[in-house]
Amino acid sequence: MTFDNLLYQTVQGISIITINRPDKLNALNYDTVMDLNRAISAAQKDPDCKVIIITGSGDKAFVAGADIKEFSNFTVAQARGLAQRGHTELCDLIEHSNKPVIAAINGFCLGGGLELAMACHIRVASSNAKMALPEVSLGVIPGYGGTQRLPQLVGKGRAFEMIMTGGMVDAQKALSMGLVNHVVEQEGLILLCHSIAEKMMGNSSLAITAAIKAINANSQDGVNGYQVEMDEFSQCFDTEDFKEGTNAFINKRRANFPGR
Ligand code: COA
């Protein structure tokens, strides 16, 4: 599978998607968003893929935002289309992925780039990473879910400050706010993401998919997350993975999950 704006490879259960416009700091133009949609959809369907890692090409940027030059002359209707596409084709696709998605944030992670990272289940940042939602400095607001996902991750007060000042936070500050899970030197970034992915791959992929659904239900309007948890929990009992996991525990051996 080839893409104009991405590198994509699956090795030993891990699909790495690398946004590849380094001369534009990996800014998300239309074609890149659609490439990401195709790559993520393909990984979600690929039985050889168990975990997805998204990162940026080069050592300077993860993604420096939506492509400002592309949208600078948009009408209101075109802007709505842009936001709709960012939500459904990209961020919702990631958040509701059947497989875990890890953002490996290797530098500037701004605007739509931070919104993309926040849609991922886990964020790992290199120590040089800088994060911001600077849209108000352009006379607009975040449009790929940033006003919703940032307060979920860091609380409303911090989200107001980040969005209203547009100020950048460095990796350590992002860690202290809960915006990223880990900070590591840039050389070790992909390695750490791999080791997190490998721990996940030792577990039941069916149970992980169920956990993603239940955790996401926490922030869905009109959805009772406790009910979703009960449904997902009970359905696990009808899987071969559950039989294998409990049997392995009882017989003091390592589980070998068929759903993997
Ligand atoms: N959209 C389109 N192009 C972008 C971009 C974006 N969001 N971010 C960076 N680029 C392009 C620059 O235009 C430049 O391209 P050029 O060489 O053709 O002029 C190239 O990437 C390198 O960026 P440059 O600004 O020269 O790098 P820098 O090191 O001086 O500054 C940033 C880095 C991240 C501080 C700066 O690029 C920036 O502020 N980018 C926009 C961030 C933003 O507001 N994002 C939110 C968008 S909603």
Short mmCIF file of C-alpha atoms and ligand atoms in Angstrom, two decimals, residues 23-25 27 60 64-69 71 108 110-111 134-135 138 168, ligand 1:
data_model
loop_
_atom_site.label_atom_id
_atom_site.label_comp_id
_atom_site.label_asym_id
_atom_site.label_seq_id
_atom_site.Cartn_x
_atom_site.Cartn_y
_atom_site.Cartn_z
CA ASP A 23 9.35 20.47 4.56
CA LYS A 24 5.87 21.66 5.67
CA LEU A 25 6.38 20.38 9.23
CA ALA A 27 0.97 20.04 8.16
CA LYS A 60 11.31 18.74 14.14
CA ALA A 64 2.35 21.66 12.87
CA GLY A 65 -1.40 21.89 12.34
CA ALA A 66 -3.93 21.88 9.56
CA ASP A 67 -2.50 23.38 6.37
CA ILE A 68 -3.09 27.10 6.87
CA LYS A 69 -2.35 28.00 3.24
CA PHE A 71 -7.83 26.83 4.17
CA PHE A 108 5.88 20.50 17.16
CA LEU A 110 0.12 22.15 17.03
CA GLY A 111 -3.51 22.82 16.16
CA PRO A 134 -2.89 28.29 18.57
CA GLU A 135 -6.01 28.71 16.42
CA LEU A 138 -5.35 32.94 13.40
CA MET A 168 2.89 26.36 23.70
N1 COA B 1 0.26 25.02 7.55
C1 COA B 1 0.92 25.18 6.41
N2 COA B 1 2.27 25.26 6.34
C2 COA B 1 2.93 25.19 7.52
C3 COA B 1 2.31 25.03 8.74
C4 COA B 1 0.89 24.94 8.73
N3 COA B 1 0.19 24.74 9.85
N4 COA B 1 3.25 25.01 9.70
C5 COA B 1 4.42 25.13 9.09
N5 COA B 1 4.24 25.24 7.76
C6 COA B 1 5.27 25.41 6.72
C7 COA B 1 5.78 26.82 6.66
O1 COA B 1 4.91 27.65 5.90
C8 COA B 1 7.11 26.62 5.99
O2 COA B 1 6.90 26.39 4.62
P1 COA B 1 7.72 27.28 3.49
O3 COA B 1 9.15 26.87 3.72
O4 COA B 1 7.15 26.82 2.20
O5 COA B 1 7.45 28.70 3.84
C9 COA B 1 7.57 25.29 6.58
O6 COA B 1 6.42 24.64 7.05
C10 COA B 1 8.54 25.44 7.74
O7 COA B 1 7.92 26.25 8.71
P2 COA B 1 8.62 27.56 9.34
O8 COA B 1 7.53 28.44 9.88
O9 COA B 1 9.57 28.15 8.37
O10 COA B 1 9.45 26.90 10.54
P3 COA B 1 9.89 27.61 11.89
O11 COA B 1 10.83 26.66 12.54
O12 COA B 1 10.34 28.98 11.64
O13 COA B 1 8.55 27.70 12.78
C11 COA B 1 6.47 26.87 13.70
C12 COA B 1 7.91 26.54 13.22
C13 COA B 1 5.78 25.56 14.04
C14 COA B 1 6.54 27.74 14.98
C15 COA B 1 5.72 27.64 12.60
O14 COA B 1 5.85 26.92 11.39
C16 COA B 1 4.25 27.84 12.87
O15 COA B 1 3.90 28.69 13.69
N6 COA B 1 3.38 27.09 12.16
C17 COA B 1 1.96 27.25 12.23
C18 COA B 1 1.42 26.69 13.53
C19 COA B 1 -0.06 26.87 13.63
O16 COA B 1 -0.59 27.96 13.80
N7 COA B 1 -0.78 25.73 13.56
C20 COA B 1 -2.18 25.70 13.72
C21 COA B 1 -2.88 25.68 12.43
S1 COA B 1 -4.62 25.59 12.66
#
